[in-house]
PDB file of C-alpha atoms in Angstrom:
ATOM      1  CA  ASP A 451      -0.112  -0.352  -0.857  1.00 92.00           C
ATOM      2  CA  VAL A 452       0.904   3.765  -0.114  1.00 96.00           C
ATOM      3  CA  VAL A 453       2.106   5.484   2.369  1.00 97.00           C
ATOM      4  CA  LEU A 454       1.781   8.992   3.004  1.00 98.00           C
ATOM      5  CA  THR A 455       3.759  11.005   5.705  1.00 98.00           C
ATOM      6  CA  GLN A 456       3.118  14.412   6.650  1.00 98.00           C
ATOM      7  CA  THR A 457       5.291  16.396   8.069  1.00 98.00           C
ATOM      8  CA  PRO A 458       5.370  18.324  10.512  1.00 98.00           C
ATOM      9  CA  PRO A 459       2.284  16.632  12.965  1.00 98.00           C
ATOM     10  CA  THR A 460       1.846  20.285  14.747  1.00 98.00           C
ATOM     11  CA  LEU A 461       2.155  23.263  13.767  1.00 97.00           C
ATOM     12  CA  SER A 462       1.912  26.345  15.583  1.00 97.00           C
ATOM     13  CA  ALA A 463       0.942  29.783  14.203  1.00 97.00           C
ATOM     14  CA  THR A 464      -0.678  33.220  14.167  1.00 96.00           C
ATOM     15  CA  ILE A 465      -3.211  34.347  12.703  1.00 96.00           C
ATOM     16  CA  GLY A 466      -2.189  36.251   9.875  1.00 97.00           C
ATOM     17  CA  GLN A 467       1.191  34.067   9.694  1.00 97.00           C
ATOM     18  CA  SER A 468       2.218  31.535   5.819  1.00 98.00           C
ATOM     19  CA  VAL A 469       2.242  28.395   6.624  1.00 98.00           C
ATOM     20  CA  SER A 470       3.079  24.927   4.704  1.00 98.00           C
ATOM     21  CA  ILE A 471       2.730  21.175   5.603  1.00 98.00           C
ATOM     22  CA  SER A 472       4.332  18.613   2.898  1.00 98.00           C
ATOM     23  CA  CYS A 473       3.355  15.444   2.198  1.00 98.00           C
ATOM     24  CA  ARG A 474       5.262  12.534   0.779  1.00 98.00           C
ATOM     25  CA  SER A 475       3.685   9.323  -1.185  1.00 98.00           C
ATOM     26  CA  SER A 476       6.351   5.796  -1.154  1.00 98.00           C
ATOM     27  CA  GLN A 477       5.231   5.699  -5.018  1.00 98.00           C
ATOM     28  CA  SER A 478       4.331   7.981  -7.517  1.00 98.00           C
ATOM     29  CA  LEU A 479       0.706   9.187  -6.861  1.00 98.00           C
ATOM     30  CA  LEU A 480       0.459   9.995 -11.322  1.00 98.00           C
ATOM     31  CA  HIS A 481      -2.326   8.352 -12.282  1.00 97.00           C
ATOM     32  CA  SER A 482      -2.217   6.321 -15.523  1.00 96.00           C
ATOM     33  CA  ASN A 483      -5.249   8.193 -16.910  1.00 96.00           C
ATOM     34  CA  GLY A 484      -2.379  11.282 -16.398  1.00 96.00           C
ATOM     35  CA  ASN A 485      -3.911  12.582 -13.788  1.00 97.00           C
ATOM     36  CA  THR A 486      -3.076  12.383 -10.466  1.00 98.00           C
ATOM     37  CA  TYR A 487      -5.570  12.049  -6.735  1.00 97.00           C
ATOM     38  CA  LEU A 488      -3.333  14.054  -4.395  1.00 98.00           C
ATOM     39  CA  HIS A 489      -6.081  15.740  -2.236  1.00 98.00           C
ATOM     40  CA  TRP A 490      -5.994  17.907   1.100  1.00 98.00           C
ATOM     41  CA  LEU A 491      -9.094  17.403   3.515  1.00 98.00           C
ATOM     42  CA  LEU A 492      -9.519  19.785   6.518  1.00 98.00           C
ATOM     43  CA  GLN A 493     -10.639  18.034   9.964  1.00 98.00           C
ATOM     44  CA  ARG A 494     -11.955  21.073  12.673  1.00 97.00           C
ATOM     45  CA  PRO A 495     -12.556  19.756  16.322  1.00 95.00           C
ATOM     46  CA  GLY A 496     -15.849  18.260  16.610  1.00 94.00           C
ATOM     47  CA  GLN A 497     -17.128  17.637  12.880  1.00 97.00           C
ATOM     48  CA  SER A 498     -16.372  15.606   9.431  1.00 98.00           C
ATOM     49  CA  PRO A 499     -13.462  16.302   7.653  1.00 98.00           C
ATOM     50  CA  GLN A 500     -13.918  18.227   4.344  1.00 98.00           C
ATOM     51  CA  LEU A 501     -12.060  18.723   1.162  1.00 98.00           C
ATOM     52  CA  LEU A 502     -10.172  21.341   0.907  1.00 98.00           C
ATOM     53  CA  ILE A 503      -8.175  21.569  -2.728  1.00 98.00           C
ATOM     54  CA  TYR A 504      -8.809  18.518  -4.832  1.00 97.00           C
ATOM     55  CA  SER A 505      -5.914  16.742  -7.367  1.00 97.00           C
ATOM     56  CA  VAL A 506      -3.285  18.139  -5.977  1.00 98.00           C
ATOM     57  CA  SER A 507      -3.901  22.194  -7.009  1.00 98.00           C
ATOM     58  CA  ARG A 508      -7.064  22.392  -7.916  1.00 98.00           C
ATOM     59  CA  LEU A 509      -9.040  24.606  -5.247  1.00 98.00           C
ATOM     60  CA  GLU A 510     -13.274  22.917  -4.130  1.00 97.00           C
ATOM     61  CA  SER A 511     -15.454  25.648  -4.738  1.00 95.00           C
ATOM     62  CA  GLY A 512     -16.546  28.175  -0.995  1.00 96.00           C
ATOM     63  CA  VAL A 513     -13.138  27.511  -0.506  1.00 97.00           C
ATOM     64  CA  PRO A 514     -10.643  30.509   0.594  1.00 97.00           C
ATOM     65  CA  ASN A 515      -7.868  31.254  -1.515  1.00 96.00           C
ATOM     66  CA  ARG A 516      -5.442  31.688   1.056  1.00 98.00           C
ATOM     67  CA  PHE A 517      -5.154  27.577   0.610  1.00 98.00           C
ATOM     68  CA  SER A 518      -3.001  26.936  -2.261  1.00 98.00           C
ATOM     69  CA  GLY A 519      -1.477  24.081  -3.001  1.00 98.00           C
ATOM     70  CA  SER A 520       1.174  22.126  -5.334  1.00 98.00           C
ATOM     71  CA  GLY A 521       3.258  19.503  -5.927  1.00 98.00           C
ATOM     72  CA  SER A 522       3.829  16.250  -8.529  1.00 98.00           C
ATOM     73  CA  GLY A 523       4.735  12.826  -8.628  1.00 97.00           C
ATOM     74  CA  THR A 524       6.199  12.333  -4.048  1.00 98.00           C
ATOM     75  CA  ASP A 525       5.359  14.852  -2.895  1.00 98.00           C
ATOM     76  CA  PHE A 526       3.041  17.327  -2.409  1.00 98.00           C
ATOM     77  CA  THR A 527       2.698  21.176  -0.678  1.00 98.00           C
ATOM     78  CA  LEU A 528      -0.046  22.824   0.905  1.00 98.00           C
ATOM     79  CA  LYS A 529       0.152  25.935   1.643  1.00 98.00           C
ATOM     80  CA  ILE A 530      -2.078  29.238   3.185  1.00 98.00           C
ATOM     81  CA  SER A 531      -1.192  32.218   2.719  1.00 98.00           C
ATOM     82  CA  GLY A 532      -2.043  33.991   5.920  1.00 97.00           C
ATOM     83  CA  VAL A 533      -3.621  32.161   8.818  1.00 97.00           C
ATOM     84  CA  GLU A 534      -6.978  32.971  10.377  1.00 97.00           C
ATOM     85  CA  ALA A 535      -8.810  31.193  13.075  1.00 95.00           C
ATOM     86  CA  GLU A 536     -11.711  28.872  11.337  1.00 96.00           C
ATOM     87  CA  ASP A 537      -8.205  27.618   9.539  1.00 97.00           C
ATOM     88  CA  LEU A 538      -7.114  25.694  12.942  1.00 96.00           C
ATOM     89  CA  GLY A 539      -7.754  21.750  12.995  1.00 97.00           C
ATOM     90  CA  VAL A 540      -5.604  18.324  11.422  1.00 98.00           C
ATOM     91  CA  TYR A 541      -5.226  18.790   7.559  1.00 98.00           C
ATOM     92  CA  TYR A 542      -4.719  15.277   6.039  1.00 98.00           C
ATOM     93  CA  CYS A 543      -3.646  13.891   2.770  1.00 98.00           C
ATOM     94  CA  VAL A 544      -5.116  11.333   1.056  1.00 98.00           C
ATOM     95  CA  GLN A 545      -4.259   9.390  -2.257  1.00 97.00           C
ATOM     96  CA  GLY A 546      -7.354   8.396  -4.635  1.00 95.00           C
ATOM     97  CA  THR A 547      -4.222   7.016  -7.751  1.00 96.00           C
ATOM     98  CA  HIS A 548      -4.183   3.063  -5.919  1.00 94.00           C
ATOM     99  CA  ALA A 549      -6.083   1.045  -4.689  1.00 90.00           C
ATOM    100  CA  PRO A 550      -6.606   1.002  -1.335  1.00 91.00           C
ATOM    101  CA  ASN A 551      -6.852   4.585  -0.929  1.00 94.00           C
ATOM    102  CA  THR A 552      -4.632   5.765   1.575  1.00 95.00           C
ATOM    103  CA  PHE A 553      -4.190   8.980   4.074  1.00 97.00           C
ATOM    104  CA  GLY A 554      -1.321  11.205   6.129  1.00 98.00           C
ATOM    105  CA  ALA A 555      -1.725  10.192   9.644  1.00 98.00           C
ATOM    106  CA  GLY A 556      -2.367  14.595   9.945  1.00 98.00           C
ATOM    107  CA  THR A 557      -1.274  17.490  10.763  1.00 98.00           C
ATOM    108  CA  LYS A 558      -2.554  19.825  13.751  1.00 98.00           C
ATOM    109  CA  LEU A 559      -2.511  23.135  13.177  1.00 98.00           C
ATOM    110  CA  GLU A 560      -2.888  24.974  16.305  1.00 97.00           C
ATOM    111  CA  LEU A 561      -3.002  28.570  17.474  1.00 89.00           C
ATOM    112  CA  LYS A 562       0.921  30.050  18.637  1.00 87.00           C
TER     113      LYS A 562
ATOM    114  CA  GLN B1364     -28.029  19.611  -2.157  1.00 94.00           C
ATOM    115  CA  VAL B1365     -24.949  16.275  -2.359  1.00 96.00           C
ATOM    116  CA  GLN B1366     -25.147  14.348   0.828  1.00 98.00           C
ATOM    117  CA  LEU B1367     -24.634  11.709   2.652  1.00 98.00           C
ATOM    118  CA  THR B1368     -26.031  10.157   6.303  1.00 98.00           C
ATOM    119  CA  GLU B1369     -24.228   7.254   8.096  1.00 98.00           C
ATOM    120  CA  SER B1370     -26.813   4.637  10.629  1.00 97.00           C
ATOM    121  CA  GLY B1371     -25.853   1.998  12.236  1.00 96.00           C
ATOM    122  CA  PRO B1372     -26.049   0.547  16.374  1.00 92.00           C
ATOM    123  CA  GLY B1373     -24.235   2.905  18.397  1.00 91.00           C
ATOM    124  CA  LEU B1374     -23.345  -0.711  20.377  1.00 96.00           C
ATOM    125  CA  VAL B1375     -21.577  -3.638  19.235  1.00 97.00           C
ATOM    126  CA  HIS B1376     -20.028  -6.217  21.770  1.00 97.00           C
ATOM    127  CA  PRO B1377     -16.620  -7.815  21.258  1.00 97.00           C
ATOM    128  CA  SER B1378     -16.982 -11.185  18.702  1.00 97.00           C
ATOM    129  CA  GLU B1379     -20.494  -9.195  16.934  1.00 97.00           C
ATOM    130  CA  THR B1380     -20.491  -8.404  13.019  1.00 97.00           C
ATOM    131  CA  LEU B1381     -21.083  -4.223  12.685  1.00 98.00           C
ATOM    132  CA  SER B1382     -23.835  -3.578  10.270  1.00 98.00           C
ATOM    133  CA  LEU B1383     -24.183  -0.100   9.400  1.00 98.00           C
ATOM    134  CA  THR B1384     -25.702   1.643   6.164  1.00 98.00           C
ATOM    135  CA  CYS B1385     -24.481   4.997   3.800  1.00 98.00           C
ATOM    136  CA  THR B1386     -28.056   6.141   2.443  1.00 98.00           C
ATOM    137  CA  VAL B1387     -26.700   9.106   0.014  1.00 98.00           C
ATOM    138  CA  SER B1388     -29.047  11.922  -2.135  1.00 98.00           C
ATOM    139  CA  GLY B1389     -28.311  13.829  -4.775  1.00 97.00           C
ATOM    140  CA  PHE B1390     -26.436  12.312  -7.071  1.00 97.00           C
ATOM    141  CA  SER B1391     -26.412   7.977  -8.175  1.00 96.00           C
ATOM    142  CA  LEU B1392     -24.639   5.192  -6.861  1.00 97.00           C
ATOM    143  CA  THR B1393     -24.182   3.999 -10.157  1.00 97.00           C
ATOM    144  CA  GLY B1394     -22.352   7.494 -11.021  1.00 96.00           C
ATOM    145  CA  TYR B1395     -19.949   7.772  -8.422  1.00 97.00           C
ATOM    146  CA  SER B1396     -18.419   5.715  -6.094  1.00 97.00           C
ATOM    147  CA  VAL B1397     -18.750   6.113  -2.036  1.00 98.00           C
ATOM    148  CA  TYR B1398     -16.377   5.171   0.436  1.00 98.00           C
ATOM    149  CA  TRP B1399     -16.291   4.887   3.829  1.00 98.00           C
ATOM    150  CA  VAL B1400     -13.515   6.158   6.468  1.00 98.00           C
ATOM    151  CA  ARG B1401     -13.920   4.994   9.968  1.00 98.00           C
ATOM    152  CA  GLN B1402     -11.107   7.629  13.163  1.00 97.00           C
ATOM    153  CA  PRO B1403     -10.395   5.986  16.597  1.00 93.00           C
ATOM    154  CA  SER B1404     -11.036   8.276  18.255  1.00 89.00           C
ATOM    155  CA  GLY B1405      -8.874  11.051  19.115  1.00 89.00           C
ATOM    156  CA  LYS B1406      -6.507   9.255  15.843  1.00 95.00           C
ATOM    157  CA  GLY B1407      -6.483  10.203  12.576  1.00 96.00           C
ATOM    158  CA  LEU B1408      -8.594   8.514   9.585  1.00 97.00           C
ATOM    159  CA  GLU B1409      -8.551   5.236   8.077  1.00 97.00           C
ATOM    160  CA  TRP B1410     -10.103   3.967   4.856  1.00 96.00           C
ATOM    161  CA  MET B1411     -11.524   1.095   5.300  1.00 97.00           C
ATOM    162  CA  GLY B1412     -13.747   0.459   1.121  1.00 96.00           C
ATOM    163  CA  ARG B1413     -15.145   1.390  -1.541  1.00 97.00           C
ATOM    164  CA  MET B1414     -17.876   0.407  -3.756  1.00 97.00           C
ATOM    165  CA  ARG B1415     -16.946   1.739  -7.721  1.00 96.00           C
ATOM    166  CA  TYR B1416     -19.716   3.116  -9.149  1.00 97.00           C
ATOM    167  CA  ASN B1417     -20.070  -0.163 -11.188  1.00 97.00           C
ATOM    168  CA  GLY B1418     -20.321  -2.518  -8.769  1.00 97.00           C
ATOM    169  CA  ASP B1419     -16.690  -3.041  -7.721  1.00 96.00           C
ATOM    170  CA  THR B1420     -14.930  -3.583  -4.656  1.00 96.00           C
ATOM    171  CA  SER B1421     -11.839  -2.914  -3.379  1.00 93.00           C
ATOM    172  CA  TYR B1422     -10.371  -3.076   0.265  1.00 95.00           C
ATOM    173  CA  ASN B1423      -8.273  -2.039   2.901  1.00 94.00           C
ATOM    174  CA  SER B1424      -5.296  -4.728   2.662  1.00 92.00           C
ATOM    175  CA  ALA B1425      -5.319  -4.856   6.870  1.00 94.00           C
ATOM    176  CA  LEU B1426      -9.415  -4.881   7.127  1.00 96.00           C
ATOM    177  CA  LYS B1427      -9.888  -7.454   4.249  1.00 95.00           C
ATOM    178  CA  SER B1428     -10.910 -10.420   6.147  1.00 97.00           C
ATOM    179  CA  ARG B1429     -13.818  -8.773   8.080  1.00 97.00           C
ATOM    180  CA  LEU B1430     -14.895  -6.265   5.656  1.00 98.00           C
ATOM    181  CA  SER B1431     -17.478  -6.633   2.806  1.00 98.00           C
ATOM    182  CA  ILE B1432     -19.634  -3.494   1.572  1.00 98.00           C
ATOM    183  CA  SER B1433     -22.691  -3.668  -1.267  1.00 98.00           C
ATOM    184  CA  ARG B1434     -25.035  -1.482  -1.911  1.00 98.00           C
ATOM    185  CA  ASP B1435     -28.904  -1.279  -3.162  1.00 98.00           C
ATOM    186  CA  THR B1436     -29.262   1.287  -5.928  1.00 97.00           C
ATOM    187  CA  SER B1437     -32.762   1.300  -5.696  1.00 97.00           C
ATOM    188  CA  LYS B1438     -32.821   2.448  -2.040  1.00 98.00           C
ATOM    189  CA  ASN B1439     -30.324   4.841  -3.019  1.00 98.00           C
ATOM    190  CA  GLN B1440     -27.439   3.149  -0.124  1.00 98.00           C
ATOM    191  CA  VAL B1441     -24.242   1.060   0.670  1.00 98.00           C
ATOM    192  CA  PHE B1442     -23.475  -1.059   3.176  1.00 98.00           C
ATOM    193  CA  LEU B1443     -20.238  -2.084   5.674  1.00 98.00           C
ATOM    194  CA  LYS B1444     -20.418  -5.108   7.514  1.00 98.00           C
ATOM    195  CA  MET B1445     -17.290  -6.328   9.412  1.00 98.00           C
ATOM    196  CA  ASN B1446     -17.025  -8.903  11.066  1.00 97.00           C
ATOM    197  CA  SER B1447     -14.868 -10.271  14.732  1.00 97.00           C
ATOM    198  CA  LEU B1448     -15.291  -6.805  15.798  1.00 97.00           C
ATOM    199  CA  GLN B1449     -12.692  -5.540  18.677  1.00 96.00           C
ATOM    200  CA  THR B1450     -12.375  -2.882  21.468  1.00 95.00           C
ATOM    201  CA  ASP B1451      -9.611  -0.982  18.802  1.00 95.00           C
ATOM    202  CA  ASP B1452     -12.319  -1.051  16.598  1.00 97.00           C
ATOM    203  CA  THR B1453     -14.189   1.783  18.579  1.00 97.00           C
ATOM    204  CA  GLY B1454     -14.971   4.811  16.554  1.00 97.00           C
ATOM    205  CA  THR B1455     -16.357   6.988  14.068  1.00 98.00           C
ATOM    206  CA  TYR B1456     -16.715   5.466  10.440  1.00 98.00           C
ATOM    207  CA  TYR B1457     -17.712   7.687   8.098  1.00 98.00           C
ATOM    208  CA  CYS B1458     -18.578   7.401   4.000  1.00 98.00           C
ATOM    209  CA  THR B1459     -17.525  10.495   1.002  1.00 98.00           C
ATOM    210  CA  ARG B1460     -18.447  10.423  -2.035  1.00 97.00           C
ATOM    211  CA  GLY B1461     -15.829   9.380  -4.040  1.00 93.00           C
ATOM    212  CA  GLY B1462     -14.381  11.240  -7.017  1.00 80.00           C
ATOM    213  CA  GLY B1463     -12.512  14.297  -4.172  1.00 90.00           C
ATOM    214  CA  TYR B1464     -13.610  12.808  -1.330  1.00 95.00           C
ATOM    215  CA  ASN B1465     -16.759  15.041  -1.431  1.00 95.00           C
ATOM    216  CA  PRO B1466     -19.275  15.835   1.017  1.00 97.00           C
ATOM    217  CA  TRP B1467     -18.823  13.656   3.735  1.00 98.00           C
ATOM    218  CA  GLY B1468     -21.510  11.805   6.181  1.00 98.00           C
ATOM    219  CA  GLN B1469     -21.626  13.029   9.759  1.00 98.00           C
ATOM    220  CA  GLY B1470     -19.773   9.734  10.489  1.00 98.00           C
ATOM    221  CA  VAL B1471     -21.679   7.609  13.720  1.00 98.00           C
ATOM    222  CA  MET B1472     -19.485   6.292  16.221  1.00 97.00           C
ATOM    223  CA  VAL B1473     -19.441   3.179  17.297  1.00 98.00           C
ATOM    224  CA  THR B1474     -18.635   1.648  20.079  1.00 97.00           C
ATOM    225  CA  VAL B1475     -16.479  -2.003  20.602  1.00 97.00           C
ATOM    226  CA  SER B1476     -17.583  -2.800  24.834  1.00 96.00           C
ATOM    227  CA  SER B1477     -19.426  -5.938  26.450  1.00 93.00           C
TER     228      SER B1477
END
Protein backbone atom coordinates (compact mmCIF):
# COMPACT_ATOMS: atom_id res chain seq x y z
CA ASP A 1 0.00 0.00 0.00
CA VAL A 2 1.07 3.60 -0.62
CA VAL A 3 2.39 5.38 2.47
CA LEU A 4 1.83 9.13 2.76
CA THR A 5 4.18 10.91 5.16
CA GLN A 6 2.94 14.27 6.40
CA THR A 7 5.17 16.83 8.06
CA PRO A 8 5.14 18.49 10.46
CA PRO A 9 2.75 16.58 12.73
CA THR A 10 1.96 19.79 14.59
CA LEU A 11 2.14 23.39 13.41
CA SER A 12 1.82 26.43 15.67
CA ALA A 13 0.95 29.66 13.91
CA THR A 14 -0.20 33.19 14.63
CA ILE A 15 -3.11 34.77 12.83
CA GLY A 16 -1.90 36.14 9.51
CA GLN A 17 1.15 33.89 9.33
CA SER A 18 1.74 31.79 6.21
CA VAL A 19 2.38 28.09 6.73
CA SER A 20 3.06 24.99 4.63
CA ILE A 21 2.39 21.29 5.11
CA SER A 22 4.28 18.59 3.24
CA CYS A 23 2.91 15.25 2.04
CA ARG A 24 5.37 12.76 0.58
CA SER A 25 4.32 9.52 -1.06
CA SER A 26 6.14 6.19 -1.16
CA GLN A 27 5.14 5.85 -4.83
CA SER A 28 4.38 8.24 -7.65
CA LEU A 29 0.77 9.40 -7.57
CA LEU A 30 0.65 10.05 -11.30
CA HIS A 31 -2.14 7.86 -12.66
CA SER A 32 -1.85 6.13 -16.01
CA ASN A 33 -4.58 8.48 -17.26
CA GLY A 34 -2.31 11.47 -16.66
CA ASN A 35 -4.10 12.76 -13.56
CA THR A 36 -2.67 12.92 -10.05
CA TYR A 37 -5.22 12.11 -7.36
CA LEU A 38 -3.76 13.78 -4.31
CA HIS A 39 -6.27 15.72 -2.22
CA TRP A 40 -6.19 17.81 0.95
CA LEU A 41 -8.83 17.72 3.69
CA LEU A 42 -9.45 19.78 6.82
CA GLN A 43 -11.14 18.36 9.90
CA ARG A 44 -12.17 21.05 12.34
CA PRO A 45 -12.72 20.00 15.98
CA GLY A 46 -15.89 17.97 16.35
CA GLN A 47 -16.67 18.02 12.64
CA SER A 48 -16.44 15.69 9.66
CA PRO A 49 -13.54 16.22 7.27
CA GLN A 50 -14.10 18.57 4.35
CA LEU A 51 -12.37 18.80 0.99
CA LEU A 52 -10.10 21.81 0.44
CA ILE A 53 -7.96 20.95 -2.57
CA TYR A 54 -8.38 18.12 -5.11
CA SER A 55 -6.05 16.75 -7.74
CA VAL A 56 -3.01 18.51 -6.24
CA SER A 57 -3.95 22.13 -6.88
CA ARG A 58 -7.65 22.56 -7.68
CA LEU A 59 -9.49 24.62 -5.10
CA GLU A 60 -12.85 23.16 -4.06
CA SER A 61 -15.78 25.52 -4.56
CA GLY A 62 -16.30 27.81 -1.59
CA VAL A 63 -12.79 27.32 -0.17
CA PRO A 64 -10.91 30.60 0.38
CA ASN A 65 -8.09 31.28 -2.05
CA ARG A 66 -5.57 31.64 0.78
CA PHE A 67 -5.35 27.85 0.43
CA SER A 68 -3.20 26.51 -2.38
CA GLY A 69 -1.72 23.17 -3.35
CA SER A 70 1.29 22.23 -5.42
CA GLY A 71 3.56 19.34 -6.25
CA SER A 72 3.95 16.35 -8.51
CA GLY A 73 5.01 12.73 -8.46
CA THR A 74 5.74 11.97 -4.83
CA ASP A 75 6.11 15.40 -3.24
CA PHE A 76 3.18 17.69 -2.46
CA THR A 77 2.57 20.84 -0.42
CA LEU A 78 -0.44 22.63 1.02
CA LYS A 79 0.10 26.32 1.73
CA ILE A 80 -2.08 28.68 3.76
CA SER A 81 -1.27 32.29 2.97
CA GLY A 82 -2.38 34.13 6.07
CA VAL A 83 -3.84 31.78 8.68
CA GLU A 84 -7.24 32.71 10.06
CA ALA A 85 -8.87 31.39 13.24
CA GLU A 86 -11.30 29.23 11.27
CA ASP A 87 -8.36 27.34 9.72
CA LEU A 88 -7.50 25.56 12.97
CA GLY A 89 -7.89 21.81 12.95
CA VAL A 90 -6.20 18.76 11.45
CA TYR A 91 -5.14 18.64 7.81
CA TYR A 92 -4.91 15.34 5.95
CA CYS A 93 -3.59 14.43 2.55
CA VAL A 94 -5.23 11.46 0.82
CA GLN A 95 -4.28 9.65 -2.37
CA GLY A 96 -6.83 8.20 -4.77
CA THR A 97 -4.43 7.04 -7.47
CA HIS A 98 -3.70 3.57 -6.11
CA ALA A 99 -6.01 1.02 -4.51
CA PRO A 100 -6.37 0.89 -1.63
CA ASN A 101 -6.48 4.64 -1.11
CA THR A 102 -4.51 5.90 1.89
CA PHE A 103 -4.38 8.92 4.20
CA GLY A 104 -1.49 10.79 5.72
CA ALA A 105 -1.32 10.79 9.52
CA GLY A 106 -2.47 14.39 9.72
CA THR A 107 -1.02 17.79 10.67
CA LYS A 108 -2.61 19.64 13.55
CA LEU A 109 -2.67 23.41 13.10
CA GLU A 110 -2.78 25.27 16.41
CA LEU A 111 -2.70 28.90 17.47
CA LYS A 112 0.62 30.06 18.89
CA GLN B 1 -27.97 18.97 -2.71
CA VAL B 2 -25.53 16.12 -2.24
CA GLN B 3 -25.82 14.41 1.14
CA LEU B 4 -24.63 11.22 2.79
CA THR B 5 -26.06 9.93 6.07
CA GLU B 6 -24.61 7.06 8.07
CA SER B 7 -26.78 4.95 10.36
CA GLY B 8 -26.25 1.93 12.55
CA PRO B 9 -25.98 0.71 16.13
CA GLY B 10 -23.95 2.75 18.58
CA LEU B 11 -22.90 -0.28 20.61
CA VAL B 12 -21.59 -3.62 19.38
CA HIS B 13 -20.34 -6.46 21.55
CA PRO B 14 -16.90 -8.00 21.00
CA SER B 15 -16.82 -10.76 18.37
CA GLU B 16 -20.12 -9.57 16.86
CA THR B 17 -20.76 -8.10 13.41
CA LEU B 18 -21.11 -4.39 12.68
CA SER B 19 -23.70 -3.38 10.09
CA LEU B 20 -23.81 0.23 8.86
CA THR B 21 -25.83 1.93 6.16
CA CYS B 22 -24.89 5.01 4.14
CA THR B 23 -27.96 6.63 2.56
CA VAL B 24 -27.17 9.09 -0.20
CA SER B 25 -29.15 11.81 -1.95
CA GLY B 26 -28.43 14.28 -4.72
CA PHE B 27 -26.41 11.84 -6.82
CA SER B 28 -26.61 8.34 -8.26
CA LEU B 29 -24.67 5.35 -6.97
CA THR B 30 -24.22 4.26 -10.60
CA GLY B 31 -22.42 7.51 -11.32
CA TYR B 32 -20.21 7.92 -8.25
CA SER B 33 -18.26 5.70 -5.91
CA VAL B 34 -18.81 5.73 -2.15
CA TYR B 35 -16.01 5.17 0.32
CA TRP B 36 -16.03 4.11 3.98
CA VAL B 37 -13.51 5.74 6.34
CA ARG B 38 -13.15 5.30 10.08
CA GLN B 39 -11.48 7.28 12.85
CA PRO B 40 -10.59 5.93 16.29
CA SER B 41 -11.21 8.55 18.97
CA GLY B 42 -8.44 11.13 18.96
CA LYS B 43 -6.65 9.50 16.05
CA GLY B 44 -6.34 9.85 12.30
CA LEU B 45 -8.42 8.68 9.35
CA GLU B 46 -8.29 5.11 8.07
CA TRP B 47 -9.54 4.14 4.60
CA MET B 48 -11.66 1.03 4.88
CA GLY B 49 -12.99 0.34 1.40
CA ARG B 50 -15.13 1.50 -1.45
CA MET B 51 -18.11 0.64 -3.62
CA ARG B 52 -17.34 1.84 -7.11
CA TYR B 53 -19.99 3.28 -9.43
CA ASN B 54 -19.85 0.08 -11.51
CA GLY B 55 -20.41 -2.22 -8.53
CA ASP B 56 -16.78 -3.22 -8.01
CA THR B 57 -15.36 -3.15 -4.51
CA SER B 58 -11.89 -2.77 -3.00
CA TYR B 59 -10.78 -3.03 0.61
CA ASN B 60 -8.06 -2.02 3.02
CA SER B 61 -5.59 -4.89 3.07
CA ALA B 62 -5.64 -5.06 6.88
CA LEU B 63 -9.44 -5.33 7.04
CA LYS B 64 -10.16 -7.33 3.92
CA SER B 65 -10.78 -10.65 5.68
CA ARG B 66 -13.47 -9.12 7.94
CA LEU B 67 -15.08 -6.52 5.69
CA SER B 68 -17.83 -6.55 3.08
CA ILE B 69 -19.33 -3.59 1.22
CA SER B 70 -22.50 -3.86 -0.86
CA ARG B 71 -25.23 -1.60 -2.18
CA ASP B 72 -28.89 -1.27 -3.13
CA THR B 73 -29.10 1.27 -5.93
CA SER B 74 -32.90 1.35 -5.83
CA LYS B 75 -32.75 2.60 -2.24
CA ASN B 76 -29.65 4.79 -2.73
CA GLN B 77 -27.87 2.89 0.01
CA VAL B 78 -24.40 1.47 0.53
CA PHE B 79 -23.81 -1.09 3.27
CA LEU B 80 -20.79 -1.97 5.37
CA LYS B 81 -20.51 -5.22 7.28
CA MET B 82 -17.49 -6.06 9.40
CA ASN B 83 -17.28 -9.19 11.53
CA SER B 84 -15.29 -10.26 14.58
CA LEU B 85 -15.29 -6.80 16.11
CA GLN B 86 -12.81 -5.97 18.85
CA THR B 87 -12.39 -2.99 21.17
CA ASP B 88 -9.90 -1.33 18.83
CA ASP B 89 -12.64 -1.10 16.19
CA THR B 90 -14.27 1.57 18.38
CA GLY B 91 -14.49 4.93 16.65
CA THR B 92 -16.44 7.10 14.25
CA TYR B 93 -17.35 5.62 10.88
CA TYR B 94 -17.89 7.89 7.88
CA CYS B 95 -19.04 7.47 4.30
CA THR B 96 -17.98 9.95 1.65
CA ARG B 97 -18.52 10.36 -2.07
CA GLY B 98 -15.72 9.29 -4.33
CA GLY B 99 -14.10 11.37 -7.00
CA GLY B 100 -12.62 13.73 -4.46
CA TYR B 101 -13.85 12.74 -1.00
CA ASN B 102 -16.60 15.29 -1.15
CA PRO B 103 -18.84 15.60 0.77
CA TRP B 104 -18.76 13.52 3.95
CA GLY B 105 -21.54 12.26 6.14
CA GLN B 106 -21.79 13.37 9.76
CA GLY B 107 -20.37 10.05 10.93
CA VAL B 108 -21.71 7.42 13.30
CA MET B 109 -19.96 6.63 16.57
CA VAL B 110 -19.53 2.91 17.19
CA THR B 111 -18.42 1.54 20.56
CA VAL B 112 -17.28 -2.05 20.87
CA SER B 113 -17.79 -3.13 24.45
CA SER B 114 -19.26 -5.95 26.48
